[in-house]
mmCIF file of C-alpha atoms in Angstrom:
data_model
loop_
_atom_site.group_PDB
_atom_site.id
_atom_site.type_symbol
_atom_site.label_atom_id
_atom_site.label_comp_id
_atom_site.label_asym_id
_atom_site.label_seq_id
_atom_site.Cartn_x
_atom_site.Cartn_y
_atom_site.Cartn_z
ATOM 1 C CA UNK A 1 127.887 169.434 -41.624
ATOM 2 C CA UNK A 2 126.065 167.563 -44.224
ATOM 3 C CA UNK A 3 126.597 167.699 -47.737
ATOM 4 C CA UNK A 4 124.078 169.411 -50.166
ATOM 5 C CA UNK A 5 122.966 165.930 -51.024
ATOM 6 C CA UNK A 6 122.122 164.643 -47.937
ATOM 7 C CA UNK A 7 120.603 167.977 -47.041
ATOM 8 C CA UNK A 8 117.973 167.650 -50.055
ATOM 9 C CA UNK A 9 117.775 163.836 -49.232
ATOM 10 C CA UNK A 10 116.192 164.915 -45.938
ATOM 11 C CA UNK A 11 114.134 167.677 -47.408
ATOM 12 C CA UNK A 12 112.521 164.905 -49.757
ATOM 13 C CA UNK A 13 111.732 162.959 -46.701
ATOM 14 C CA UNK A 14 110.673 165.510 -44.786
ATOM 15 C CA UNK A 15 107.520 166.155 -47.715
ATOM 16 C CA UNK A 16 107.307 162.794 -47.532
ATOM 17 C CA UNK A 17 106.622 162.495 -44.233
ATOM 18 C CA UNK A 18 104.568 165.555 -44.260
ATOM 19 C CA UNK A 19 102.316 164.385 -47.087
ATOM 20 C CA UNK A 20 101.734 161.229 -45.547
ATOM 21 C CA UNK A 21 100.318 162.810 -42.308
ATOM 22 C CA UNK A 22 98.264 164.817 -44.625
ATOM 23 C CA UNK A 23 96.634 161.911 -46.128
ATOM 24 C CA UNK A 24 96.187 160.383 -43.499
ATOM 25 C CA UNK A 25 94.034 163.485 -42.383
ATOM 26 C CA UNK A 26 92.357 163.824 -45.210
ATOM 27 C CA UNK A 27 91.488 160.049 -45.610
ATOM 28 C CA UNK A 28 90.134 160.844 -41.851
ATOM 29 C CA UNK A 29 87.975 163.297 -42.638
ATOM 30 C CA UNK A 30 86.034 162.171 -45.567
ATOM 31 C CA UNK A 31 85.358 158.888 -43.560
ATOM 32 C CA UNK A 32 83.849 160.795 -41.164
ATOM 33 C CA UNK A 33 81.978 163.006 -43.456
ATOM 34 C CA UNK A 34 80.760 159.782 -45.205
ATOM 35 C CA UNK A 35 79.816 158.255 -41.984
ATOM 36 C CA UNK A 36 77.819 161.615 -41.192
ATOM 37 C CA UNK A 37 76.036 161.443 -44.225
ATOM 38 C CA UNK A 38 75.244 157.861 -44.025
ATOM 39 C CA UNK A 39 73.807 158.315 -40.808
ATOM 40 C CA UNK A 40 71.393 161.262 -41.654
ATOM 41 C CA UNK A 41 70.728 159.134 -44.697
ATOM 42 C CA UNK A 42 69.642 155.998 -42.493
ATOM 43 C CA UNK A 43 66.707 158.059 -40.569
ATOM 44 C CA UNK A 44 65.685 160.116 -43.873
ATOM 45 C CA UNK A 45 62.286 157.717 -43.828
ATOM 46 C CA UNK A 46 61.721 158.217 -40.512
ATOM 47 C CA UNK A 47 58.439 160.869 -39.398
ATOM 48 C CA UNK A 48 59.011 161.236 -35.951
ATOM 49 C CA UNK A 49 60.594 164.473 -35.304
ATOM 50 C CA UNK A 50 63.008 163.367 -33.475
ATOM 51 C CA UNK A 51 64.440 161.682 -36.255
ATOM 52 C CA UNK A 52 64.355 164.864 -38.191
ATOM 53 C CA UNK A 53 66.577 167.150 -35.776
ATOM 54 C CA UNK A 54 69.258 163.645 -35.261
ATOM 55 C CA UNK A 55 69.434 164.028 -39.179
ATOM 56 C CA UNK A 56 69.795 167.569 -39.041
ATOM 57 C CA UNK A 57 72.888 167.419 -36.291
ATOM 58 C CA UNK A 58 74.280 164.786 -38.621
ATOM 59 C CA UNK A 59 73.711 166.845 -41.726
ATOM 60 C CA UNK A 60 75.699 170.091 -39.427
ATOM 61 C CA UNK A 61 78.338 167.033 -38.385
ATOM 62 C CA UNK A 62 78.880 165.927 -41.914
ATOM 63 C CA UNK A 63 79.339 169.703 -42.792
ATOM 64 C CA UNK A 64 81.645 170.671 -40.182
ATOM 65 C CA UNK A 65 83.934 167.587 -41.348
ATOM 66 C CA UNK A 66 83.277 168.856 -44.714
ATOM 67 C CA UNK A 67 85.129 172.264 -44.170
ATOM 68 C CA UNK A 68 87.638 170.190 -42.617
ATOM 69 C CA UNK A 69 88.257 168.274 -45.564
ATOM 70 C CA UNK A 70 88.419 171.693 -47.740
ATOM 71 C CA UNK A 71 90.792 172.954 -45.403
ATOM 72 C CA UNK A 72 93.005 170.278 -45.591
ATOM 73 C CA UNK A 73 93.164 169.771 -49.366
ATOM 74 C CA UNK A 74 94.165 173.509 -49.320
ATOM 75 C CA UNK A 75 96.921 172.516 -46.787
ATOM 76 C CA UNK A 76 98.211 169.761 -48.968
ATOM 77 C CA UNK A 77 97.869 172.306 -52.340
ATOM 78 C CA UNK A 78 100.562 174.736 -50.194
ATOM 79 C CA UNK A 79 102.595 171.304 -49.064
ATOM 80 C CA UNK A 80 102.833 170.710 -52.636
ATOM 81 C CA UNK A 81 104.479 173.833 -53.774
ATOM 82 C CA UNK A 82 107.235 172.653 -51.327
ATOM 83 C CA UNK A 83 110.260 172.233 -53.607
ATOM 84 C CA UNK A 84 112.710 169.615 -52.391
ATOM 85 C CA UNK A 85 115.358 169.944 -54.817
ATOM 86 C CA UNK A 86 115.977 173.641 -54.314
ATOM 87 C CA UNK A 87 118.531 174.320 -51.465
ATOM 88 C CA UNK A 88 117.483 177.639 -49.377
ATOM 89 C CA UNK A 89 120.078 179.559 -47.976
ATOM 90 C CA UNK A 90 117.935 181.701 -46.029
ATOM 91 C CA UNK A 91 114.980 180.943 -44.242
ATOM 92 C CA UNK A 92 112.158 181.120 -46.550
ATOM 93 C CA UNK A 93 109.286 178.887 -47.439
ATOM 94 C CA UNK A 94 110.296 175.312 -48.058
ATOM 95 C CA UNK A 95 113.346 175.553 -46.046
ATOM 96 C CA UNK A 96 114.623 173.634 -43.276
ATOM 97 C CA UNK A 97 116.488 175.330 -40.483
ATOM 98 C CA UNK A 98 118.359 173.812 -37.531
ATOM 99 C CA UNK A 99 118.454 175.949 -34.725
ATOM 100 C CA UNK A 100 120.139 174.843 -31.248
ATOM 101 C CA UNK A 101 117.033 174.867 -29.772
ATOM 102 C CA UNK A 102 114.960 172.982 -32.641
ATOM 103 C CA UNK A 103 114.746 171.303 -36.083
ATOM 104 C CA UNK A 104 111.860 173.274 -38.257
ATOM 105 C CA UNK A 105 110.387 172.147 -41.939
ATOM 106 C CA UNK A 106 108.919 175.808 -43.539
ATOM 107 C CA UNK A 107 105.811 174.352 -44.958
ATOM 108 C CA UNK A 108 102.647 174.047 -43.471
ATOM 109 C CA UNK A 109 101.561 173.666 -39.893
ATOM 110 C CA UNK A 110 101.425 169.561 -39.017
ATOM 111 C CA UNK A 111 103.357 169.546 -35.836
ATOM 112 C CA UNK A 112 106.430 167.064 -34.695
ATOM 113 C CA UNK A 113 107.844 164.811 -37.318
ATOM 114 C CA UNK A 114 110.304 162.210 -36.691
ATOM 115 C CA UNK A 115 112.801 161.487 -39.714
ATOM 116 C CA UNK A 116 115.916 159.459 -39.009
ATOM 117 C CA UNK A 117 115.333 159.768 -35.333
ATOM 118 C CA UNK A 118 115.864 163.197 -35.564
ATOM 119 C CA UNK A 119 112.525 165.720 -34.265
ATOM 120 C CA UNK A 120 111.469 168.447 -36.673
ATOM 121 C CA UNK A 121 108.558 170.843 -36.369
ATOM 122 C CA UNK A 122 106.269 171.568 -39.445
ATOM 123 C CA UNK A 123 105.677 175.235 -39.480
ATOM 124 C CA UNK A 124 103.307 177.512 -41.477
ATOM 125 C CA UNK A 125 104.547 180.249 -43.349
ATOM 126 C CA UNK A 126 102.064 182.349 -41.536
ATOM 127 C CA UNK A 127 102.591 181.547 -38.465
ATOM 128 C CA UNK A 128 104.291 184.110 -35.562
ATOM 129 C CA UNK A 129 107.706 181.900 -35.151
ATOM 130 C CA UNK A 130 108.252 181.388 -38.911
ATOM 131 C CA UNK A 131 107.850 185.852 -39.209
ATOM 132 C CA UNK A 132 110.859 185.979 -36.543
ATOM 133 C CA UNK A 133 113.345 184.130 -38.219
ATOM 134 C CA UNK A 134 112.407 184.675 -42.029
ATOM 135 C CA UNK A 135 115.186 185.672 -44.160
ATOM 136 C CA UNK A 136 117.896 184.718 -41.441
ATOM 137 C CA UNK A 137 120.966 182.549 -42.933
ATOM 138 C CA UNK A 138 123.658 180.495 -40.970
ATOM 139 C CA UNK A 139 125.289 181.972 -37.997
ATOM 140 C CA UNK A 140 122.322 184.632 -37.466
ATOM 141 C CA UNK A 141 120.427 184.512 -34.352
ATOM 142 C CA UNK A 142 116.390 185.555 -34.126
ATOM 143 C CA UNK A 143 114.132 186.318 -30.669
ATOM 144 C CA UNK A 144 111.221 184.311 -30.560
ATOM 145 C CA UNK A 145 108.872 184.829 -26.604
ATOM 146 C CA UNK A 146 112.113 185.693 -25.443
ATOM 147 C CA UNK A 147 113.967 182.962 -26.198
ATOM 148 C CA UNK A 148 117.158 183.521 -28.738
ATOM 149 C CA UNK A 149 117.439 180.782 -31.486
ATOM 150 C CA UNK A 150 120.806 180.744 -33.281
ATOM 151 C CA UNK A 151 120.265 179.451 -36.710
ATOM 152 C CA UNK A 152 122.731 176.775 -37.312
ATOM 153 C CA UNK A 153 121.940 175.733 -40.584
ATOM 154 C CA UNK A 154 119.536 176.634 -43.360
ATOM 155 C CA UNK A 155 118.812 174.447 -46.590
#
Protein backbone atom coordinates (compact mmCIF):
# COMPACT_ATOMS: atom_id res chain seq x y z
CA UNK A 1 0.00 0.00 0.00
CA UNK A 2 1.22 3.44 -0.54
CA UNK A 3 1.23 6.10 1.81
CA UNK A 4 -1.18 9.15 1.53
CA UNK A 5 1.79 11.03 0.21
CA UNK A 6 2.78 9.07 -2.45
CA UNK A 7 -0.85 8.53 -3.31
CA UNK A 8 -1.35 12.47 -3.89
CA UNK A 9 2.23 12.52 -5.45
CA UNK A 10 0.74 10.37 -8.23
CA UNK A 11 -2.53 12.20 -8.39
CA UNK A 12 -0.39 15.47 -9.13
CA UNK A 13 1.25 13.62 -11.90
CA UNK A 14 -1.49 12.12 -13.14
CA UNK A 15 -3.08 16.09 -13.93
CA UNK A 16 0.06 16.61 -15.05
CA UNK A 17 0.16 14.23 -17.45
CA UNK A 18 -3.38 14.79 -18.32
CA UNK A 19 -2.97 18.52 -18.90
CA UNK A 20 -0.13 18.05 -21.00
CA UNK A 21 -2.04 15.78 -23.48
CA UNK A 22 -4.59 18.44 -23.38
CA UNK A 23 -2.32 21.03 -24.62
CA UNK A 24 -0.99 19.30 -26.77
CA UNK A 25 -4.59 18.94 -28.32
CA UNK A 26 -5.44 22.12 -28.07
CA UNK A 27 -2.11 23.54 -29.50
CA UNK A 28 -3.25 20.93 -32.41
CA UNK A 29 -6.25 22.28 -33.11
CA UNK A 30 -5.78 25.93 -33.38
CA UNK A 31 -2.85 25.14 -35.83
CA UNK A 32 -5.11 23.57 -37.85
CA UNK A 33 -7.79 26.09 -37.56
CA UNK A 34 -5.10 28.72 -38.42
CA UNK A 35 -3.91 26.75 -41.29
CA UNK A 36 -7.71 26.54 -42.48
CA UNK A 37 -8.11 30.03 -42.32
CA UNK A 38 -4.93 30.87 -43.97
CA UNK A 39 -5.78 28.82 -46.74
CA UNK A 40 -9.33 30.27 -47.49
CA UNK A 41 -7.52 33.53 -46.92
CA UNK A 42 -4.85 32.75 -49.77
CA UNK A 43 -7.69 32.29 -52.65
CA UNK A 44 -9.98 35.25 -51.17
CA UNK A 45 -8.72 37.35 -54.54
CA UNK A 46 -9.35 34.76 -56.65
CA UNK A 47 -12.87 35.05 -59.22
CA UNK A 48 -13.02 31.80 -60.52
CA UNK A 49 -15.62 29.90 -58.78
CA UNK A 50 -13.83 27.31 -58.10
CA UNK A 51 -11.80 29.20 -55.88
CA UNK A 52 -14.87 30.35 -54.10
CA UNK A 53 -16.37 26.79 -53.04
CA UNK A 54 -12.21 25.57 -52.04
CA UNK A 55 -12.54 28.72 -49.70
CA UNK A 56 -15.81 27.83 -48.59
CA UNK A 57 -14.71 23.95 -47.61
CA UNK A 58 -11.79 25.65 -45.91
CA UNK A 59 -13.95 28.21 -44.17
CA UNK A 60 -16.42 24.71 -42.99
CA UNK A 61 -12.71 23.00 -42.20
CA UNK A 62 -11.51 25.88 -40.15
CA UNK A 63 -14.97 25.75 -38.35
CA UNK A 64 -15.18 22.21 -37.66
CA UNK A 65 -11.55 22.54 -35.97
CA UNK A 66 -12.98 25.50 -34.37
CA UNK A 67 -15.67 23.53 -32.31
CA UNK A 68 -12.92 21.28 -31.65
CA UNK A 69 -10.92 23.77 -30.05
CA UNK A 70 -14.15 24.95 -27.89
CA UNK A 71 -14.61 21.56 -26.92
CA UNK A 72 -11.39 21.03 -25.71
CA UNK A 73 -10.88 24.22 -23.68
CA UNK A 74 -14.14 23.04 -21.96
CA UNK A 75 -12.35 19.66 -21.35
CA UNK A 76 -9.34 21.30 -19.84
CA UNK A 77 -11.89 23.90 -17.66
CA UNK A 78 -13.38 20.30 -16.03
CA UNK A 79 -9.49 18.89 -15.87
CA UNK A 80 -8.87 21.88 -13.91
CA UNK A 81 -11.35 21.47 -11.18
CA UNK A 82 -9.38 18.20 -10.58
CA UNK A 83 -8.08 18.64 -7.03
CA UNK A 84 -4.83 16.80 -6.37
CA UNK A 85 -4.36 17.44 -2.85
CA UNK A 86 -7.69 16.08 -1.69
CA UNK A 87 -7.55 12.26 -1.00
CA UNK A 88 -11.02 10.48 -2.13
CA UNK A 89 -12.05 7.65 -0.31
CA UNK A 90 -14.73 6.75 -2.54
CA UNK A 91 -14.89 6.88 -6.07
CA UNK A 92 -15.93 10.23 -7.05
CA UNK A 93 -14.68 12.83 -9.45
CA UNK A 94 -10.97 13.43 -9.20
CA UNK A 95 -10.26 10.13 -7.77
CA UNK A 96 -8.03 7.47 -8.72
CA UNK A 97 -9.07 3.88 -8.29
CA UNK A 98 -7.04 0.69 -8.76
CA UNK A 99 -9.03 -2.09 -9.65
CA UNK A 100 -7.44 -5.69 -10.45
CA UNK A 101 -8.40 -5.35 -13.73
CA UNK A 102 -7.25 -1.56 -14.33
CA UNK A 103 -5.73 1.73 -13.08
CA UNK A 104 -8.50 4.71 -13.73
CA UNK A 105 -7.89 8.76 -13.22
CA UNK A 106 -11.83 10.24 -12.62
CA UNK A 107 -11.39 13.27 -14.72
CA UNK A 108 -12.05 13.69 -18.14
CA UNK A 109 -12.00 11.29 -21.04
CA UNK A 110 -8.12 11.31 -22.65
CA UNK A 111 -7.51 7.64 -22.81
CA UNK A 112 -4.20 5.52 -21.58
CA UNK A 113 -1.64 7.39 -19.60
CA UNK A 114 1.59 6.04 -18.62
CA UNK A 115 3.01 7.43 -15.17
CA UNK A 116 5.89 5.59 -13.55
CA UNK A 117 5.44 2.73 -15.92
CA UNK A 118 2.34 2.08 -14.50
CA UNK A 119 -1.07 2.27 -17.25
CA UNK A 120 -4.01 4.38 -16.12
CA UNK A 121 -7.17 5.21 -18.02
CA UNK A 122 -8.57 8.86 -18.02
CA UNK A 123 -12.25 8.57 -17.55
CA UNK A 124 -15.14 11.09 -17.81
CA UNK A 125 -17.39 11.57 -15.11
CA UNK A 126 -20.13 10.96 -17.56
CA UNK A 127 -19.19 8.24 -18.99
CA UNK A 128 -21.10 4.49 -18.53
CA UNK A 129 -17.96 2.77 -16.57
CA UNK A 130 -17.33 5.75 -14.23
CA UNK A 131 -21.70 5.45 -13.27
CA UNK A 132 -20.90 1.65 -12.25
CA UNK A 133 -18.39 2.10 -9.82
CA UNK A 134 -19.22 5.70 -8.38
CA UNK A 135 -19.34 5.91 -4.75
CA UNK A 136 -17.59 2.39 -4.28
CA UNK A 137 -14.60 2.44 -1.55
CA UNK A 138 -11.82 -0.24 -0.96
CA UNK A 139 -12.72 -3.83 -0.88
CA UNK A 140 -16.15 -3.21 -2.88
CA UNK A 141 -16.59 -4.84 -6.10
CA UNK A 142 -18.80 -3.15 -9.21
CA UNK A 143 -20.19 -5.03 -12.69
CA UNK A 144 -19.16 -3.30 -15.60
CA UNK A 145 -20.35 -5.52 -19.49
CA UNK A 146 -20.18 -8.30 -17.29
CA UNK A 147 -17.02 -8.16 -16.08
CA UNK A 148 -16.60 -7.74 -12.00
CA UNK A 149 -13.92 -5.11 -10.99
CA UNK A 150 -12.88 -5.31 -7.33
CA UNK A 151 -11.83 -1.92 -6.24
CA UNK A 152 -8.53 -2.23 -4.61
CA UNK A 153 -7.80 1.11 -3.75
CA UNK A 154 -9.40 4.53 -3.97
CA UNK A 155 -7.56 7.98 -3.36
Amino acid sequence: MMTLTQELELKKKLLQESTKLLNTQIQAAKEAMDEAQESANEHHGAIEDKFESFREACQIQRDMYARQLDELITTMGVLKRVNSTKENKEVSFGAVVMTELQNYFIGVSLGEIKVDGESFYAISGLSPLYKAMEGKTSGESFVFRDKTYKVLQVF
